[in-house]
Each structure stands twice: as structure tokens, then as C-alpha cells.
mmCIF file of C-alpha atoms and ligand atoms in Angstrom:
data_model
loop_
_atom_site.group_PDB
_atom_site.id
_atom_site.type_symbol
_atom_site.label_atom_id
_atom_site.label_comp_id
_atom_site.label_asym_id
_atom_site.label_seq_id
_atom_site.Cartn_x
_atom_site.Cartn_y
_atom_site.Cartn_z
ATOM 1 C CA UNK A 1 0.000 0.000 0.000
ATOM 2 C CA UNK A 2 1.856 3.305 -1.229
ATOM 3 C CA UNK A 3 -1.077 6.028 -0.270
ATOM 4 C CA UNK A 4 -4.422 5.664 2.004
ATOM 5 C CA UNK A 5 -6.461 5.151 -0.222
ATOM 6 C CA UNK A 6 -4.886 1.855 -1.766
ATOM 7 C CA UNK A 7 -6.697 -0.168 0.904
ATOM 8 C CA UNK A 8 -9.652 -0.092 -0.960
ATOM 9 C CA UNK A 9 -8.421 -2.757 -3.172
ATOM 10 C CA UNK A 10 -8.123 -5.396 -0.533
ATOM 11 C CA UNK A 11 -12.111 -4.142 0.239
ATOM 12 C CA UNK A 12 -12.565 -5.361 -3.674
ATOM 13 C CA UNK A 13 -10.486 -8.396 -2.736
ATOM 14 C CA UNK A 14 -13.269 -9.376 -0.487
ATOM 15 C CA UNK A 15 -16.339 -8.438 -2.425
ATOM 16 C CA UNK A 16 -15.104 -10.397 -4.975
ATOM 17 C CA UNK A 17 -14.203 -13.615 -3.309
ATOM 18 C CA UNK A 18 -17.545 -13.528 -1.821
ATOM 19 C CA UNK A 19 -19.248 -13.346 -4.871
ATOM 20 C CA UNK A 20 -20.404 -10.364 -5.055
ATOM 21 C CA UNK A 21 -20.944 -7.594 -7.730
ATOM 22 C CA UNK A 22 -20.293 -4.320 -5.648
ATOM 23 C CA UNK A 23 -20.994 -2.657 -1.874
ATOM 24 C CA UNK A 24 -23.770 -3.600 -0.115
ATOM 25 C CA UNK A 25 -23.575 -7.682 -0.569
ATOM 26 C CA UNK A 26 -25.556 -7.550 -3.721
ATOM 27 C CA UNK A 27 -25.235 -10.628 -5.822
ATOM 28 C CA UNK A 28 -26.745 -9.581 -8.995
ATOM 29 C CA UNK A 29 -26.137 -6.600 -11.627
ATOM 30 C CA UNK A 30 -30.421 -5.758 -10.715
ATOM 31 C CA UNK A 31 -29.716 -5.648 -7.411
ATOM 32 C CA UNK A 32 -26.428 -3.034 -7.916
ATOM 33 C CA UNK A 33 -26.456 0.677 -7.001
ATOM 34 C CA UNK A 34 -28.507 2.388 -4.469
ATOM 35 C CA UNK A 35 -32.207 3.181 -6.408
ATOM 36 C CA UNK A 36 -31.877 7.347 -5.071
ATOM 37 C CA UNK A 37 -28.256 7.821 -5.812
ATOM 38 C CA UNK A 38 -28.776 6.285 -9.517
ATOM 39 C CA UNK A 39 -32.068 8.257 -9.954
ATOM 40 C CA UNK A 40 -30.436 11.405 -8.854
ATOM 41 C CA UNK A 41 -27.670 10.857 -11.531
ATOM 42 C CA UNK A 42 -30.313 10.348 -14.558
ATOM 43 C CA UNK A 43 -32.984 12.852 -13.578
ATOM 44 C CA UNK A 44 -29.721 15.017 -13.420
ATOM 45 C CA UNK A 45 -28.641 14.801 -16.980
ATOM 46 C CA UNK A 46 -31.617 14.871 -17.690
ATOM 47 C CA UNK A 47 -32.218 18.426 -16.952
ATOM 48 C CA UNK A 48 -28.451 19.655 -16.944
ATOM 49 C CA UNK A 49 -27.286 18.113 -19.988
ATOM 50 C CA UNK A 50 -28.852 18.776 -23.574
ATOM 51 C CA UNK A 51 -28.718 15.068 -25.575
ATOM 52 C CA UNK A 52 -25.874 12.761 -24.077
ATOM 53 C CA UNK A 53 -25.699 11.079 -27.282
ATOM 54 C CA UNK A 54 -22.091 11.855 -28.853
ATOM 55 C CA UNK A 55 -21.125 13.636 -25.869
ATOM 56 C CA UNK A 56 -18.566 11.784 -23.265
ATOM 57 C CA UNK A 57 -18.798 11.621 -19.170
ATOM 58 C CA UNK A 58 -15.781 10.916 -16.706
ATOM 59 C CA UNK A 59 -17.106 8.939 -13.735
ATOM 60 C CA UNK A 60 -14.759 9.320 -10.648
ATOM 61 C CA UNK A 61 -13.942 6.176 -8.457
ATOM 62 C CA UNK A 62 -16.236 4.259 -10.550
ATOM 63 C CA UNK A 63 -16.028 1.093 -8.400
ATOM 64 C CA UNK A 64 -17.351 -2.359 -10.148
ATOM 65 C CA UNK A 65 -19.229 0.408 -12.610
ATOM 66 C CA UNK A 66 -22.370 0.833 -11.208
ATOM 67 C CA UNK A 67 -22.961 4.641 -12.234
ATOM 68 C CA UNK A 68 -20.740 4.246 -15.470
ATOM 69 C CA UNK A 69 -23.435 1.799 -16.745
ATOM 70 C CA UNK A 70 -25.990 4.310 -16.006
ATOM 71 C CA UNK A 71 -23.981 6.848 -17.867
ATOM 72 C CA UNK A 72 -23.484 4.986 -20.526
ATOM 73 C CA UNK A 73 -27.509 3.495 -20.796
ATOM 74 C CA UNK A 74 -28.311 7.604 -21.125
ATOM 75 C CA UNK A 75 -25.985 7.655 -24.621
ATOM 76 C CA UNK A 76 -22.723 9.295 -23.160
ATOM 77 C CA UNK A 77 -19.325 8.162 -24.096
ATOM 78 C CA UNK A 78 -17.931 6.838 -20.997
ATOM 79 C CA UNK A 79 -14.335 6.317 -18.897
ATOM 80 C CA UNK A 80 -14.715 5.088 -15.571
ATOM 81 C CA UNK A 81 -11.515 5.486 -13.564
ATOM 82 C CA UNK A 82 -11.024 3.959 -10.243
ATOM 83 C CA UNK A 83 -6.990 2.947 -8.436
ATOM 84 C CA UNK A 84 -8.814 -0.697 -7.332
ATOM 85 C CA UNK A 85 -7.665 -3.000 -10.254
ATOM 86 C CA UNK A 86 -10.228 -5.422 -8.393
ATOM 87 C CA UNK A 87 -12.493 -3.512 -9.449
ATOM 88 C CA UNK A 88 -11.764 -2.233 -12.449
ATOM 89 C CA UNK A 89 -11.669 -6.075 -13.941
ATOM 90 C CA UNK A 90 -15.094 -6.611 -12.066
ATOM 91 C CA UNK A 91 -16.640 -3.918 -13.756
ATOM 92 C CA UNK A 92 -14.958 -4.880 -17.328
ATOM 93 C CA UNK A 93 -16.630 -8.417 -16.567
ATOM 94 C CA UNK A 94 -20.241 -6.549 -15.588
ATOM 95 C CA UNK A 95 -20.379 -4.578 -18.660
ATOM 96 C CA UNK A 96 -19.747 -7.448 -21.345
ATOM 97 C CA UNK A 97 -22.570 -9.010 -19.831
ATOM 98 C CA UNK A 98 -24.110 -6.330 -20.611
ATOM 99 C CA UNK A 99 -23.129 -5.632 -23.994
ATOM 100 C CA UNK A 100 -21.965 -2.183 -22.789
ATOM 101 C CA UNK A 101 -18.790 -0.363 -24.230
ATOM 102 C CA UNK A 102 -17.145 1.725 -21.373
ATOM 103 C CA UNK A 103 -13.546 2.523 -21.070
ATOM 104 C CA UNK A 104 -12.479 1.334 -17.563
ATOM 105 C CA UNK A 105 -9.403 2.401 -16.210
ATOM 106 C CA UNK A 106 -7.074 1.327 -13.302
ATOM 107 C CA UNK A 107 -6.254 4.770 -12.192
ATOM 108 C CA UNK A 108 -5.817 7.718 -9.478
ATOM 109 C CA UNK A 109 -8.417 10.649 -9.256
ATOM 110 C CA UNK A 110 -5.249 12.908 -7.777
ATOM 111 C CA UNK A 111 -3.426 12.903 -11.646
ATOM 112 C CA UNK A 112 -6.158 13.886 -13.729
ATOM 113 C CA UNK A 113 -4.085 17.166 -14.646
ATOM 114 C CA UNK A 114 -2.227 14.720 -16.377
ATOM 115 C CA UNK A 115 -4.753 13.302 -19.005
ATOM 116 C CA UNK A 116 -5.013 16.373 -21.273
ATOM 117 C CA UNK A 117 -8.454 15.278 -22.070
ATOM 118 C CA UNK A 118 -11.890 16.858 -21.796
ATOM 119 C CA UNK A 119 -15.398 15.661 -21.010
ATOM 120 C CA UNK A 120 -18.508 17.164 -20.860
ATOM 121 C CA UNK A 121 -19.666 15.261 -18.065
ATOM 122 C CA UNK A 122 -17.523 14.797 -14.742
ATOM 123 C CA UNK A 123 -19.215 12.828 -12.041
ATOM 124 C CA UNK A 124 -17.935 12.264 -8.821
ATOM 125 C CA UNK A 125 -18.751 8.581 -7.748
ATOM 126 C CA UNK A 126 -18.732 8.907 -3.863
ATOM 127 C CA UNK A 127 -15.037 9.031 -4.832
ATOM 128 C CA UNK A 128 -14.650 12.924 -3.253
ATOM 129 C CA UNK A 129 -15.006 11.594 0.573
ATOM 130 C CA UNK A 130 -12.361 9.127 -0.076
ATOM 131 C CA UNK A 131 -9.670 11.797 -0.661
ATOM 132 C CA UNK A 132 -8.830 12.946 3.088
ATOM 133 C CA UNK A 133 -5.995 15.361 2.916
ATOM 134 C CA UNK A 134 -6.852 19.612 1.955
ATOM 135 C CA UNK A 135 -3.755 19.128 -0.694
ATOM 136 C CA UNK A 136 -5.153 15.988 -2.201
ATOM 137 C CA UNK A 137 -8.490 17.463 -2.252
ATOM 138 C CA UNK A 138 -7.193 20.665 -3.991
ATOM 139 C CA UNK A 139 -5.393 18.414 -6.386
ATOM 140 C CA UNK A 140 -8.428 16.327 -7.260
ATOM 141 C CA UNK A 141 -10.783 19.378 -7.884
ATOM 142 C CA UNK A 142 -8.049 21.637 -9.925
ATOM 143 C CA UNK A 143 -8.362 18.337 -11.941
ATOM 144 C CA UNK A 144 -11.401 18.131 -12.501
ATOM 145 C CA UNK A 145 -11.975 21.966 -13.584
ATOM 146 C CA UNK A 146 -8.868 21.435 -16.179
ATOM 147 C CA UNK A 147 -11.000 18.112 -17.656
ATOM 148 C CA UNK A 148 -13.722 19.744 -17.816
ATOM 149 C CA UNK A 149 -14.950 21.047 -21.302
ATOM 150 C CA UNK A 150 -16.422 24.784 -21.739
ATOM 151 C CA UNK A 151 -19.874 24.096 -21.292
ATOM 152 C CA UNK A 152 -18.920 20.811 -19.662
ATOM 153 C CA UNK A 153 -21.026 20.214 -15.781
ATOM 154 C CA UNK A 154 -19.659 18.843 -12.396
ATOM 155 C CA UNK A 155 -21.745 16.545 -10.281
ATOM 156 C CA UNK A 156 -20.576 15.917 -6.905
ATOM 157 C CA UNK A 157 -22.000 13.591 -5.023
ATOM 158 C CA UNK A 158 -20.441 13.930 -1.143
ATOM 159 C CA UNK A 159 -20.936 12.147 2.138
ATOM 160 C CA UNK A 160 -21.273 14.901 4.425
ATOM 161 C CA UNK A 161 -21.977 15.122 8.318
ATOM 162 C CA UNK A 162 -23.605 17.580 10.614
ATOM 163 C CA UNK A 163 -21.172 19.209 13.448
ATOM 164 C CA UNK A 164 -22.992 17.141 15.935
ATOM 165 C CA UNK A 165 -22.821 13.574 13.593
ATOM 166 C CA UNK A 166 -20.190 10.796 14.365
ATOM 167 C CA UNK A 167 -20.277 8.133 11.845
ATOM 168 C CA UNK A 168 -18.269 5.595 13.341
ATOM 169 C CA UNK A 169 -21.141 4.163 14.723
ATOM 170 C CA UNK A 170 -19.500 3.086 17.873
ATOM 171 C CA UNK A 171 -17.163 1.090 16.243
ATOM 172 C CA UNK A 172 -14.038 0.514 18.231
ATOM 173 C CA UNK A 173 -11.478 0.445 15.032
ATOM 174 C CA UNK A 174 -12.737 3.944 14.018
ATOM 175 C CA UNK A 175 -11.959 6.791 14.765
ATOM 176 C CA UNK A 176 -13.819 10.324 13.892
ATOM 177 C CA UNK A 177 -11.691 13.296 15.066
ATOM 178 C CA UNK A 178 -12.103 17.167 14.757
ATOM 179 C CA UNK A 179 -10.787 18.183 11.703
ATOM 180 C CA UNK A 180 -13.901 15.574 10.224
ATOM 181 C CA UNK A 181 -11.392 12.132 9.330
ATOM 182 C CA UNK A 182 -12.397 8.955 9.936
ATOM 183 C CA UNK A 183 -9.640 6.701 10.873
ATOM 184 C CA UNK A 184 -9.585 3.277 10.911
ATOM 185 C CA UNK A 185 -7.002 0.891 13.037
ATOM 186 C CA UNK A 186 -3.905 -0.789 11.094
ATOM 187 C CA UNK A 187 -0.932 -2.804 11.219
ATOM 188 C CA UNK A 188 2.097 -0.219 11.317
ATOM 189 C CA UNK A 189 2.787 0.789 7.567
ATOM 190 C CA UNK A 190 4.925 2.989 5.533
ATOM 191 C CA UNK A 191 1.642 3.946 3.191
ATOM 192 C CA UNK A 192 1.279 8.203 3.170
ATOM 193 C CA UNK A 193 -1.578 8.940 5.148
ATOM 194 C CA UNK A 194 -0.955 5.939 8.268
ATOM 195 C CA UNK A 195 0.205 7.692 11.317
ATOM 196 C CA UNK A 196 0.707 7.412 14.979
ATOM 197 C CA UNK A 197 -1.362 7.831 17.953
ATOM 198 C CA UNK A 198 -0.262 6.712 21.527
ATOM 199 C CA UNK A 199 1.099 3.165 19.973
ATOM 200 C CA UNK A 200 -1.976 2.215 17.744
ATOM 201 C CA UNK A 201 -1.373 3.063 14.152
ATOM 202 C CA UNK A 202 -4.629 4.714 11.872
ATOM 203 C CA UNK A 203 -4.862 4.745 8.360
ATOM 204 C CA UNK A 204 -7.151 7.757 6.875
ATOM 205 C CA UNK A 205 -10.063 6.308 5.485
ATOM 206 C CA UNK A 206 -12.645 9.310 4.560
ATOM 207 C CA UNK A 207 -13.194 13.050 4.835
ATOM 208 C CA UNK A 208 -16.671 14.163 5.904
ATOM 209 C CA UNK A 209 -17.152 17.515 6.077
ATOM 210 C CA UNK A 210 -20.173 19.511 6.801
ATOM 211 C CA UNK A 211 -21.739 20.738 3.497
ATOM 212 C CA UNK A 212 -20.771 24.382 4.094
ATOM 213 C CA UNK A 213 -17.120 23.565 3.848
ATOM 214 C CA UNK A 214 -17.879 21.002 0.916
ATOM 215 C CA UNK A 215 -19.637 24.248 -0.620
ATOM 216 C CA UNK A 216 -16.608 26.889 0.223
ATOM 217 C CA UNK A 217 -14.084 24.196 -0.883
ATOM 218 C CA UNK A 218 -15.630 23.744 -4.391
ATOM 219 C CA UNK A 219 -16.503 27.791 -4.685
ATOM 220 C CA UNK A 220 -12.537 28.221 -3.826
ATOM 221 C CA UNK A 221 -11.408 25.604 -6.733
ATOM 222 C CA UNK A 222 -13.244 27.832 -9.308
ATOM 223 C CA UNK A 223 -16.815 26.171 -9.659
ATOM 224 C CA UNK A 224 -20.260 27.530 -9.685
ATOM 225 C CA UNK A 225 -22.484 26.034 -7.319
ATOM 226 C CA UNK A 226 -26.182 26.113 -9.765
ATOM 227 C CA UNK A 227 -28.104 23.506 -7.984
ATOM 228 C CA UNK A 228 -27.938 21.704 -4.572
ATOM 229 C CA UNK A 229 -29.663 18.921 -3.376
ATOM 230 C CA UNK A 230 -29.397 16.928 0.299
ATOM 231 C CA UNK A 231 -30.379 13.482 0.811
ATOM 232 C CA UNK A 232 -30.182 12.523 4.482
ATOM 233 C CA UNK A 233 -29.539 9.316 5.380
ATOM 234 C CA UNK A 234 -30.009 9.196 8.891
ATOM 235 C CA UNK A 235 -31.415 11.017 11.807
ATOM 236 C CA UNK A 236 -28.096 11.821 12.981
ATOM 237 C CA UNK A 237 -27.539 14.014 10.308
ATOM 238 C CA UNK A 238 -24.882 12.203 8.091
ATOM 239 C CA UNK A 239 -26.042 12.119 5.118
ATOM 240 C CA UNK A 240 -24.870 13.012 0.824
ATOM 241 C CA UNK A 241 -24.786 16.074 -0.454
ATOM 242 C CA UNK A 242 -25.384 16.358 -3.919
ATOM 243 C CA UNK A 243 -24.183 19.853 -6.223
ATOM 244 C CA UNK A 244 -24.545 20.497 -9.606
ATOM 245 C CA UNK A 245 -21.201 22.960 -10.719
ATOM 246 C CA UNK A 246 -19.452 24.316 -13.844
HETATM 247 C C1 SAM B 301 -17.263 4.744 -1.747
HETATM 248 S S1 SAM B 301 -16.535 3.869 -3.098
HETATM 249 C C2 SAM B 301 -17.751 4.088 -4.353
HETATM 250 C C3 SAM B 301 -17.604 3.080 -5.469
HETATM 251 C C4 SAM B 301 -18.642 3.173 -6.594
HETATM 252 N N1 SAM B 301 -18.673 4.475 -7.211
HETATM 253 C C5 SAM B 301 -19.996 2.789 -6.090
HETATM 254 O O1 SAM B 301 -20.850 3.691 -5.955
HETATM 255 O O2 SAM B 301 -20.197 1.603 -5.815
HETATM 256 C C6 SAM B 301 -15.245 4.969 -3.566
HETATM 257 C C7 SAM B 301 -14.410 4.481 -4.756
HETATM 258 O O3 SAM B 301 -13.377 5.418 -5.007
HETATM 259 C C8 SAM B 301 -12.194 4.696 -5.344
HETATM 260 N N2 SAM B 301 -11.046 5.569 -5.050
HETATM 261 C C9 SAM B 301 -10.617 6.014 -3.851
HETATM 262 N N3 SAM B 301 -9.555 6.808 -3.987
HETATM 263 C C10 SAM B 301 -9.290 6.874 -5.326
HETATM 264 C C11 SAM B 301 -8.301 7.532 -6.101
HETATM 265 N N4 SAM B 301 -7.356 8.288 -5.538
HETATM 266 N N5 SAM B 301 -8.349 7.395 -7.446
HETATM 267 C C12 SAM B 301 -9.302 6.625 -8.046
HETATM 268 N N6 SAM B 301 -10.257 5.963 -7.353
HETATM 269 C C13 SAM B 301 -10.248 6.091 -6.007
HETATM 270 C C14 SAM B 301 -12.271 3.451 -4.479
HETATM 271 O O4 SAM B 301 -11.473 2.402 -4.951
HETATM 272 C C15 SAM B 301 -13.756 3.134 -4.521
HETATM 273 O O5 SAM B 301 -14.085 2.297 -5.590
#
């Protein structure tokens, strides 16, 4: 593991020798993708984005492809990038089945910059929360506005907490602390982003911010904010925040 967010692959690992097709122990392609997050996405483009046909979409941390299939069902051109090669194959696998065409990519959100290439859709996959540190974060969204053609439009789609939310659920091998990281408990590693805390070592696992800092931190990168949307997923105030930017 070279960087935090490299232990997602051994979370692939796992869904996959389990049998399954993605998060949430779902067995079947029917079964993938939660129903609000994938209706969200289409009744999105749907008002945001004038005929997908011929135009091309970027989906962020794509995972086993679940929103990349949805992209491409709409007509869009599609790359799904995600740094789980796990995944990456998984999806590859879902969409022959499928009979969809979708460039998949084993790749890392944080060297977009580097691409060169333009899309007129950029979505962010739950793949934002993942990316803990401010100069990752900066890195990831500076990408994004370079990839991003003229008329081109940003959906992020955030986990986000209230200043009075802990999602660790009580879980002992978590930890939540005040700048909004979860942590969770590791073996002592080299990785960037595993440090040391009276002994135990943590690995950073997610950033969950409250939605006005999501909000400034997107404002400060160079997009405008035209449409916001909150889904809450608890009563404890945790929930995704969802923003529609160019
Ligand atoms: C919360 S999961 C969501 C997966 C998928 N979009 C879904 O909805 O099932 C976040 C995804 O982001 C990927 N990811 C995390 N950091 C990344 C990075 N730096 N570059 C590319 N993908 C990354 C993870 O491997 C994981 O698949």
C-alpha cells in the first residue's frame, strides 16, 4: 500500500471472493447501485445536460461500474476510472454481460491534470469523501476543472456530516476526530496517510465535512455552485450532499 487510499483494493479483494458484484452484498447486476443515488444521476442529466448522445462523461472512483453503466444506458461516451484494479476487472466483466462499451481504467483521481483530455460530463462517484488530505483534495478538484470542457457540468455527489454527527457508529477500530477524518485501526505501515497515535497506528479512510465547507471548498477551486440537493440518510444528520457545478 503506497497512499491511504490503496486499501480499498483489498475491500474489492473481499467483495469479490464472496461473490459479489459491488458494496452492499448484492449478488446480482439488478440488485447493484442504491435506487436514489442512480435516480439522482439520470434525472440530473436529464435536466443539466442537452442530448448525451455523442457527448462523453468521466465517472470518478467508478467502483465495479455501477454509475458508469448508467452513464453509458443515457448515450454518453464513458471512462470510468477507479486505483482498485479489483475492481476495475469486475466492472470490465459486468459490462460485457451487458453488452456495454465503457472505457475502464485502473487509475488515481489525484493525476487527472495529467490526461489532457476533456469531457462534458464529470461525475464524482462517492469518490470525493475518499480523498482525506486539503492538498489531495485541492489536487483532485483543480483536476477536474482542467478536464472539464467549456460548457462541460460537475456533479458531486459527497458524504457529508452535521457538526454534531459521528459516523463511526461506535465502532471501536474507528476513529472520527475534529478536523472531520475517519480513521480506521492498522498494522504499522509505511503507506502516506498511516500515522501514529499513543502506539496504535490509523490509516485515513474518509473526509466528511459539513456541506458548508464542501460548498466553500468547491466555490474556492473555481466552480459555480447552480443547484444543490441533500439526501439525508439518517437522523443523525450524516447524510450526501449532492451539487450540480461548472
Ligand atoms: C465509496 S466507493 C464508491 C464506489 C462506486 N462508485 C460505487 O458507488 O459503488 C469509492 C471508490 O473510489 C475509489 N477511489 C478512492 N480513492 C481513489 C483515487 N485516488 N483514485 C481513483 N479511485 C479512487 C475506491 O477504490 C472506490 O471504488
Amino acid at each position: 500500500m503506497k497512499s491511504y487510499y490503496d486499501a480499498h483494493e483489498s475491500g474489492y479483494k473481499e467483495i469479490k471472493s464472496k461473490g459479489y458484484v459491488g458494496w452492499g452484498n448484492v449478488k446480482t447486476l439488478e440488485e447493484l447501485g442504491d435506487p436514489k443515488t442512480l435516480e439522482y444521476l439520470r434525472s440530473s442529466v436529464n435536466q443539466w445536460v442537452d442530448s448525451p448522445a455523442g457527448k462523453n462523461a468521466l465517472d470518478l472512483g467508478c467502483g465495479t461500474g455501477t454509475t458508469a453503466f448508467t452513464l453509458a444506458k443515457l448515450g454518453f461516451a464513458v471512462t470510468g476510472i477507479d486505483v482498485s484494479e479489483t475492481a476495475i476487472g469486475m466492472a470490465n466483466e459486468l459490462a460485457v454481460k451487458q453488452n456495454l462499451k465503457i472505457n475502464f481504467e485502473i487509475g488515481d483521481i489525484l493525476e487527472l491534470q495529467k490526461r489532457n483530455e476533456k469531457f462534458d460530463l464529470i461525475y464524482d462517484s462517492h469518490c470525493l469523501h475518499c480523498i482525506v488530505f486539503e492538498e489531495d483534495r485541492s489536487k483532485v478538484l483543480a483536476g477536474v476543472k482542467a478536464s472539464l470542457a467549456e460548457s462541460g457540468v460537475f456533479i458531486l455527489d459527497t458524504a457529508v456530516v452535521t457538526n454534531n454527527s459521528n459516523p463511526t457508529g461506535g465502532i471501536e477500530t474507528l476513529r472520527f476526530d475534529n478536523d472531520y477524518i475517519l480513521w480506521h485501526k492498522t498494522k504499522p505501515s509505511t503507506a502516506r496517510g498511516v500515522v501514529e497515535v499513543d502506539g496504535q497506528h490509523w490509516c485515513a479512510q474518509r473526509r466528511f465535512y459539513p456541506s458548508a465547507k464542501v460548498k466553500e471548498e468547491v466555490v474556492q477551486a473555481g466552480f459555480t455552485i447552480k443547484s444543490v440537493y441533500f439526501d439525508a440518510q439518517d437522523e443523525s444528520g450524516h447524510g450526501m450532499l449532492r451539487l450540480i457545478l461548472s
